[in-house]
Amino acid sequence: MNKEGDNMGENTLSLKEIRNNIIRINNNIENYCGLKKIEFEKTQPKAIMFDKLKVDVSHVNYDLFIKYVIKSNKYDDKIIPLEKELLQYQTLFINEIERMKRYDEVPLIEFLKYEAGLSWNEIDNFLCSASGTSKKKWNRYKSIENK
């Protein structure tokens, strides 16, 4: 545990890092869901090939479905914690945007302009500011930073 007492140092992450983690977790979830879908499709009946038709007493589909259920549970065991982690990062992202919106607008303006790709007018609307306010704040911040 670090000095601030937060869990895993998440409060030190920038919006860009939080967003990157959200995208990474989403990709992992999609990967496991895709693998799960492939396993499910293996259980579905195939087309009958009449040239290879023979009487078979075994129930292959039943065995395939049991294998699917077992593998599906393994994928679910990986997907569920990822979804919980995703929810935590999404909540952190929203809370950080709300905090920055209230107290620390310059990093939020930087994120909205250069990471989210919003125009200056869209940023002003998001921050409930007059037209041109966010651009003035950004220019003032940059001029102070360059001194």
Coordinates of N, CA and C in Angstrom, one line a residue:
M1 N 0.8 -1.2 0.0 CA 0.0 0.0 0.0 C 0.9 1.2 0.0
N2 N 0.5 2.2 -0.8 CA 1.4 3.4 -0.9 C 0.9 4.4 0.2
K3 N 1.6 5.6 0.2 CA 1.4 6.5 1.3 C 0.0 7.1 1.3
E4 N -0.6 7.3 0.2 CA -1.9 7.9 0.2 C -3.0 6.9 0.7
G5 N -2.7 5.7 0.6 CA -3.7 4.7 1.1 C -4.6 4.2 0.0
D6 N -4.4 4.7 -1.2 CA -5.3 4.3 -2.3 C -4.9 2.9 -2.8
N7 N -5.8 2.3 -3.5 CA -5.6 0.9 -4.0 C -4.9 0.9 -5.3
M8 N -3.7 0.3 -5.3 CA -2.9 0.1 -6.5 C -2.4 1.3 -7.2
G9 N -2.4 2.5 -6.5 CA -1.9 3.7 -7.0 C -2.7 4.2 -8.2
E10 N -4.0 3.9 -8.3 CA -4.8 4.3 -9.5 C -5.0 5.8 -9.5
N11 N -4.9 6.5 -8.4 CA -5.1 8.0 -8.4 C -3.9 8.7 -9.2
T12 N -2.8 8.0 -9.4 CA -1.7 8.6 -10.1 C -1.8 8.4 -11.6
L13 N -2.8 7.7 -12.1 CA -2.9 7.5 -13.5 C -3.5 8.7 -14.2
S14 N -3.0 9.0 -15.4 CA -3.6 10.1 -16.2 C -4.8 9.6 -16.9
L15 N -5.6 10.5 -17.4 CA -6.8 10.1 -18.2 C -6.4 9.2 -19.4
K16 N -5.3 9.5 -20.0 CA -4.8 8.8 -21.2 C -4.5 7.3 -20.7
E17 N -3.8 7.2 -19.6 CA -3.5 5.8 -19.1 C -4.7 5.0 -18.7
I18 N -5.7 5.7 -18.1 CA -6.9 5.0 -17.7 C -7.6 4.6 -19.0
R19 N -7.7 5.5 -20.0 CA -8.4 5.1 -21.2 C -7.7 4.0 -21.9
N20 N -6.4 4.0 -21.9 CA -5.6 2.9 -22.5 C -5.9 1.5 -21.8
N21 N -6.0 1.6 -20.4 CA -6.3 0.4 -19.7 C -7.7 -0.1 -20.0
I22 N -8.7 0.8 -20.2 CA -10.0 0.4 -20.6 C -10.0 -0.3 -21.9
I23 N -9.3 0.3 -22.9 CA -9.3 -0.3 -24.2 C -8.6 -1.7 -24.1
R24 N -7.5 -1.8 -23.4 CA -6.8 -3.1 -23.2 C -7.7 -4.2 -22.6
I25 N -8.5 -3.8 -21.6 CA -9.4 -4.8 -20.9 C -10.5 -5.2 -21.9
N26 N -11.0 -4.2 -22.6 CA -12.1 -4.5 -23.6 C -11.6 -5.5 -24.6
N27 N -10.4 -5.3 -25.1 CA -9.8 -6.2 -26.1 C -9.7 -7.6 -25.5
N28 N -9.2 -7.7 -24.3 CA -9.1 -9.0 -23.6 C -10.5 -9.7 -23.5
I29 N -11.5 -8.9 -23.1 CA -12.9 -9.5 -23.0 C -13.4 -10.0 -24.3
E30 N -13.2 -9.1 -25.3 CA -13.6 -9.5 -26.7 C -12.9 -10.8 -27.2
N31 N -11.6 -10.9 -26.8 CA -10.9 -12.1 -27.2 C -11.5 -13.4 -26.6
Y32 N -11.7 -13.3 -25.2 CA -12.3 -14.5 -24.5 C -13.7 -14.8 -25.0
C33 N -14.5 -13.7 -25.3 CA -15.8 -14.0 -25.8 C -15.8 -14.6 -27.2
G34 N -14.8 -14.2 -28.0 CA -14.6 -14.8 -29.3 C -14.2 -16.3 -29.2
L35 N -13.3 -16.6 -28.3 CA -12.9 -18.0 -28.1 C -14.1 -18.8 -27.6
K36 N -14.9 -18.2 -26.8 CA -16.0 -18.9 -26.2 C -17.0 -19.2 -27.3
K37 N -17.2 -18.2 -28.3 CA -18.1 -18.4 -29.4 C -17.6 -19.5 -30.3
I38 N -16.3 -19.6 -30.5 CA -15.8 -20.6 -31.4 C -16.0 -22.0 -30.8
E39 N -15.8 -22.1 -29.5 CA -16.1 -23.4 -28.8 C -17.6 -23.8 -28.9
F40 N -18.5 -22.8 -28.8 CA -19.9 -23.0 -28.9 C -20.2 -23.5 -30.3
E41 N -19.6 -22.9 -31.3 CA -19.9 -23.3 -32.7 C -19.5 -24.7 -33.0
K42 N -18.5 -25.2 -32.3 CA -18.0 -26.6 -32.5 C -19.1 -27.6 -32.0
T43 N -20.0 -27.1 -31.1 CA -21.1 -28.0 -30.6 C -22.3 -28.1 -31.5
Q44 N -22.4 -27.2 -32.5 CA -23.5 -27.2 -33.4 C -23.5 -28.3 -34.4
P45 N -24.6 -28.8 -34.8 CA -24.7 -29.9 -35.8 C -24.1 -29.4 -37.1
K46 N -23.4 -30.4 -37.7 CA -22.8 -30.1 -39.0 C -23.7 -30.7 -40.1
A47 N -23.4 -30.3 -41.3 CA -24.2 -30.8 -42.5 C -23.9 -32.3 -42.6
I48 N -25.0 -33.0 -43.0 CA -24.9 -34.4 -43.2 C -24.2 -34.7 -44.5
M49 N -23.1 -35.6 -44.5 CA -22.4 -36.0 -45.7 C -22.9 -37.4 -46.0
F50 N -23.7 -37.6 -47.0 CA -24.4 -38.9 -47.3 C -23.4 -39.9 -47.7
D51 N -22.3 -39.6 -48.3 CA -21.3 -40.6 -48.7 C -20.6 -41.2 -47.5
K52 N -20.6 -40.5 -46.3 CA -20.0 -41.0 -45.1 C -21.0 -41.4 -44.1
L53 N -22.2 -41.5 -44.5 CA -23.3 -41.8 -43.5 C -23.2 -43.3 -43.0
K54 N -23.2 -43.4 -41.7 CA -23.1 -44.7 -41.1 C -23.9 -44.7 -39.8
V55 N -24.3 -45.8 -39.3 CA -25.0 -45.8 -38.1 C -24.0 -45.7 -36.9
D56 N -24.2 -44.8 -36.0 CA -23.3 -44.6 -34.9 C -24.2 -44.5 -33.6
V57 N -23.8 -45.3 -32.6 CA -24.6 -45.3 -31.4 C -24.1 -44.2 -30.4
S58 N -22.9 -43.8 -30.6 CA -22.4 -42.8 -29.7 C -23.0 -41.4 -29.9
H59 N -23.1 -40.6 -28.9 CA -23.7 -39.3 -29.0 C -22.6 -38.2 -29.0
V60 N -22.0 -38.0 -30.1 CA -20.9 -37.1 -30.2 C -21.3 -35.6 -29.8
N61 N -22.5 -35.2 -30.2 CA -22.9 -33.9 -29.8 C -22.9 -33.7 -28.3
Y62 N -23.3 -34.7 -27.6 CA -23.4 -34.6 -26.1 C -22.0 -34.4 -25.6
D63 N -21.0 -35.2 -26.0 CA -19.7 -35.0 -25.6 C -19.1 -33.7 -25.9
L64 N -19.4 -33.2 -27.1 CA -18.9 -31.9 -27.5 C -19.5 -30.8 -26.6
F65 N -20.8 -30.9 -26.3 CA -21.4 -29.9 -25.4 C -20.8 -29.9 -24.0
I66 N -20.5 -31.1 -23.5 CA -19.9 -31.1 -22.2 C -18.5 -30.4 -22.2
K67 N -17.7 -30.7 -23.3 CA -16.5 -30.0 -23.5 C -16.6 -28.5 -23.6
Y68 N -17.7 -28.1 -24.3 CA -18.0 -26.6 -24.4 C -18.3 -26.0 -23.0
V69 N -19.1 -26.7 -22.2 CA -19.5 -26.2 -20.9 C -18.2 -26.0 -20.0
I70 N -17.4 -27.0 -20.1 CA -16.1 -26.9 -19.3 C -15.3 -25.8 -19.7
K71 N -15.0 -25.7 -21.1 CA -14.2 -24.6 -21.6 C -14.9 -23.2 -21.4
S72 N -16.2 -23.2 -21.5 CA -17.0 -22.0 -21.3 C -16.8 -21.5 -19.8
N73 N -16.8 -22.4 -18.9 CA -16.6 -22.0 -17.5 C -15.2 -21.4 -17.3
K74 N -14.2 -22.0 -18.0 CA -12.8 -21.5 -17.8 C -12.8 -20.1 -18.4
Y75 N -13.4 -19.8 -19.6 CA -13.4 -18.5 -20.1 C -14.2 -17.5 -19.2
D76 N -15.3 -18.0 -18.7 CA -16.1 -17.1 -17.8 C -15.3 -16.7 -16.5
D77 N -14.5 -17.7 -16.1 CA -13.6 -17.4 -14.9 C -12.6 -16.3 -15.2
K78 N -12.3 -16.1 -16.5 CA -11.4 -15.0 -16.9 C -12.1 -13.7 -17.3
I79 N -13.3 -13.9 -17.8 CA -14.1 -12.7 -18.3 C -14.7 -12.0 -17.1
I80 N -15.2 -12.6 -16.1 CA -15.9 -11.9 -15.0 C -14.9 -11.0 -14.2
P81 N -13.7 -11.4 -13.8 CA -12.8 -10.5 -13.2 C -12.4 -9.3 -14.1
L82 N -12.3 -9.6 -15.4 CA -11.9 -8.5 -16.4 C -13.1 -7.5 -16.4
E83 N -14.3 -8.0 -16.4 CA -15.5 -7.0 -16.4 C -15.5 -6.2 -15.2
K84 N -15.2 -6.8 -14.0 CA -15.1 -6.0 -12.8 C -14.0 -5.0 -12.8
E85 N -12.9 -5.4 -13.3 CA -11.8 -4.4 -13.5 C -12.1 -3.3 -14.4
L86 N -12.8 -3.7 -15.5 CA -13.3 -2.7 -16.5 C -14.2 -1.7 -15.9
L87 N -15.1 -2.1 -15.1 CA -16.1 -1.3 -14.4 C -15.3 -0.3 -13.4
Q88 N -14.3 -0.8 -12.8 CA -13.5 0.0 -11.9 C -12.8 1.2 -12.6
Y89 N -12.2 0.8 -13.7 CA -11.5 1.8 -14.6 C -12.5 2.8 -15.2
Q90 N -13.6 2.4 -15.6 CA -14.6 3.3 -16.2 C -15.1 4.2 -15.1
T91 N -15.4 3.7 -13.9 CA -15.8 4.6 -12.8 C -14.7 5.6 -12.5
L92 N -13.4 5.1 -12.4 CA -12.3 6.0 -12.1 C -12.2 7.1 -13.2
F93 N -12.4 6.7 -14.5 CA -12.3 7.7 -15.6 C -13.4 8.8 -15.5
I94 N -14.6 8.3 -15.2 CA -15.7 9.3 -15.0 C -15.5 10.2 -13.8
N95 N -15.1 9.6 -12.7 CA -14.8 10.4 -11.5 C -13.7 11.4 -11.7
E96 N -12.6 11.0 -12.4 CA -11.5 11.9 -12.7 C -12.0 13.1 -13.6
I97 N -12.8 12.8 -14.6 CA -13.3 13.8 -15.5 C -14.1 14.8 -14.7
E98 N -15.0 14.3 -13.8 CA -15.8 15.2 -13.0 C -15.0 16.0 -12.1
R99 N -14.0 15.4 -11.5 CA -13.1 16.2 -10.6 C -12.3 17.3 -11.3
M100 N -11.8 16.9 -12.5 CA -11.0 17.9 -13.3 C -12.0 19.0 -13.8
K101 N -13.2 18.6 -14.1 CA -14.2 19.6 -14.6 C -14.4 20.7 -13.5
R102 N -14.4 20.2 -12.3 CA -14.6 21.2 -11.2 C -13.4 22.0 -10.8
Y103 N -12.2 21.3 -10.7 CA -11.1 21.9 -10.1 C -9.9 22.2 -11.0
D104 N -9.6 21.3 -11.9 CA -8.3 21.4 -12.6 C -8.6 21.2 -14.1
E105 N -9.0 22.3 -14.8 CA -9.5 22.3 -16.1 C -8.4 22.1 -17.2
V106 N -7.3 22.6 -17.0 CA -6.2 22.6 -18.0 C -5.9 21.2 -18.5
P107 N -5.6 20.2 -17.6 CA -5.3 18.9 -18.0 C -6.5 18.2 -18.7
L108 N -7.7 18.6 -18.3 CA -8.9 18.1 -18.9 C -9.1 18.7 -20.3
I109 N -8.8 19.9 -20.4 CA -8.8 20.6 -21.8 C -7.8 19.9 -22.7
E110 N -6.6 19.6 -22.2 CA -5.6 19.0 -23.0 C -6.1 17.6 -23.4
F111 N -6.7 16.8 -22.5 CA -7.2 15.5 -22.9 C -8.3 15.6 -23.9
L112 N -9.3 16.5 -23.7 CA -10.4 16.6 -24.6 C -10.0 17.0 -26.0
K113 N -9.0 17.9 -26.0 CA -8.5 18.4 -27.3 C -7.7 17.4 -28.1
Y114 N -6.7 16.9 -27.4 CA -5.6 16.1 -28.1 C -5.9 14.6 -28.1
E115 N -6.6 14.1 -27.1 CA -6.9 12.7 -27.0 C -8.2 12.3 -27.5
A116 N -9.3 13.1 -27.1 CA -10.6 12.8 -27.6 C -10.9 13.5 -28.9
G117 N -10.1 14.5 -29.3 CA -10.3 15.1 -30.6 C -11.4 16.1 -30.7
L118 N -11.9 16.6 -29.6 CA -13.0 17.6 -29.6 C -12.5 19.0 -30.1
S119 N -13.4 19.7 -30.7 CA -13.1 21.1 -31.1 C -13.2 22.0 -29.9
W120 N -12.7 23.2 -30.1 CA -12.7 24.2 -28.9 C -14.1 24.5 -28.5
N121 N -15.0 24.6 -29.5 CA -16.4 24.8 -29.1 C -17.1 23.7 -28.4
E122 N -16.7 22.4 -28.8 CA -17.3 21.3 -28.1 C -16.7 21.2 -26.7
I123 N -15.5 21.6 -26.5 CA -14.9 21.6 -25.1 C -15.6 22.6 -24.3
D124 N -15.8 23.8 -24.9 CA -16.5 24.9 -24.1 C -17.9 24.4 -23.7
N125 N -18.6 23.7 -24.6 CA -20.0 23.2 -24.3 C -19.9 22.1 -23.2
F126 N -18.9 21.3 -23.3 CA -18.7 20.2 -22.3 C -18.4 20.8 -20.9
L127 N -17.6 21.9 -20.8 CA -17.3 22.5 -19.6 C -18.3 23.6 -19.2
C128 N -19.3 23.8 -20.0 CA -20.4 24.8 -19.7 C -19.7 26.2 -19.6
S129 N -18.8 26.5 -20.5 CA -18.1 27.8 -20.5 C -18.6 28.6 -21.8
A130 N -18.3 29.9 -21.7 CA -18.5 30.7 -22.9 C -17.6 30.3 -24.0
S131 N -18.1 30.7 -25.2 CA -17.3 30.3 -26.4 C -15.9 31.0 -26.4
G132 N -14.9 30.2 -26.6 CA -13.5 30.6 -26.6 C -12.8 30.6 -25.3
T133 N -13.5 30.3 -24.2 CA -12.9 30.3 -22.9 C -11.8 29.2 -22.7
S134 N -12.1 28.0 -23.2 CA -11.2 26.9 -23.0 C -9.9 27.2 -23.8
K135 N -10.0 27.8 -25.0 CA -8.9 28.1 -25.8 C -8.0 29.2 -25.1
K136 N -8.7 30.1 -24.5 CA -7.9 31.2 -23.8 C -7.2 30.6 -22.6
K137 N -7.9 29.7 -21.9 CA -7.2 29.1 -20.7 C -6.0 28.3 -21.2
W138 N -6.2 27.5 -22.3 CA -5.1 26.7 -22.8 C -3.9 27.6 -23.2
N139 N -4.2 28.6 -24.0 CA -3.1 29.5 -24.4 C -2.4 30.2 -23.3
R140 N -3.2 30.6 -22.2 CA -2.6 31.2 -21.1 C -1.7 30.2 -20.3
Y141 N -2.2 29.0 -20.2 CA -1.4 28.0 -19.6 C -0.1 27.7 -20.3
K142 N -0.2 27.6 -21.7 CA 1.0 27.3 -22.5 C 2.0 28.5 -22.4
S143 N 1.5 29.7 -22.4 CA 2.4 30.9 -22.3 C 3.1 30.9 -21.0
I144 N 2.5 30.5 -19.9 CA 3.1 30.5 -18.6 C 4.1 29.3 -18.5
E145 N 3.7 28.2 -19.1 CA 4.6 27.0 -19.1 C 5.9 27.3 -19.9
N146 N 5.8 28.1 -21.0 CA 7.0 28.3 -21.9 C 7.9 29.4 -21.3
K147 N 7.5 30.1 -20.3 CA 8.4 31.1 -19.7 C 9.5 30.5 -18.8

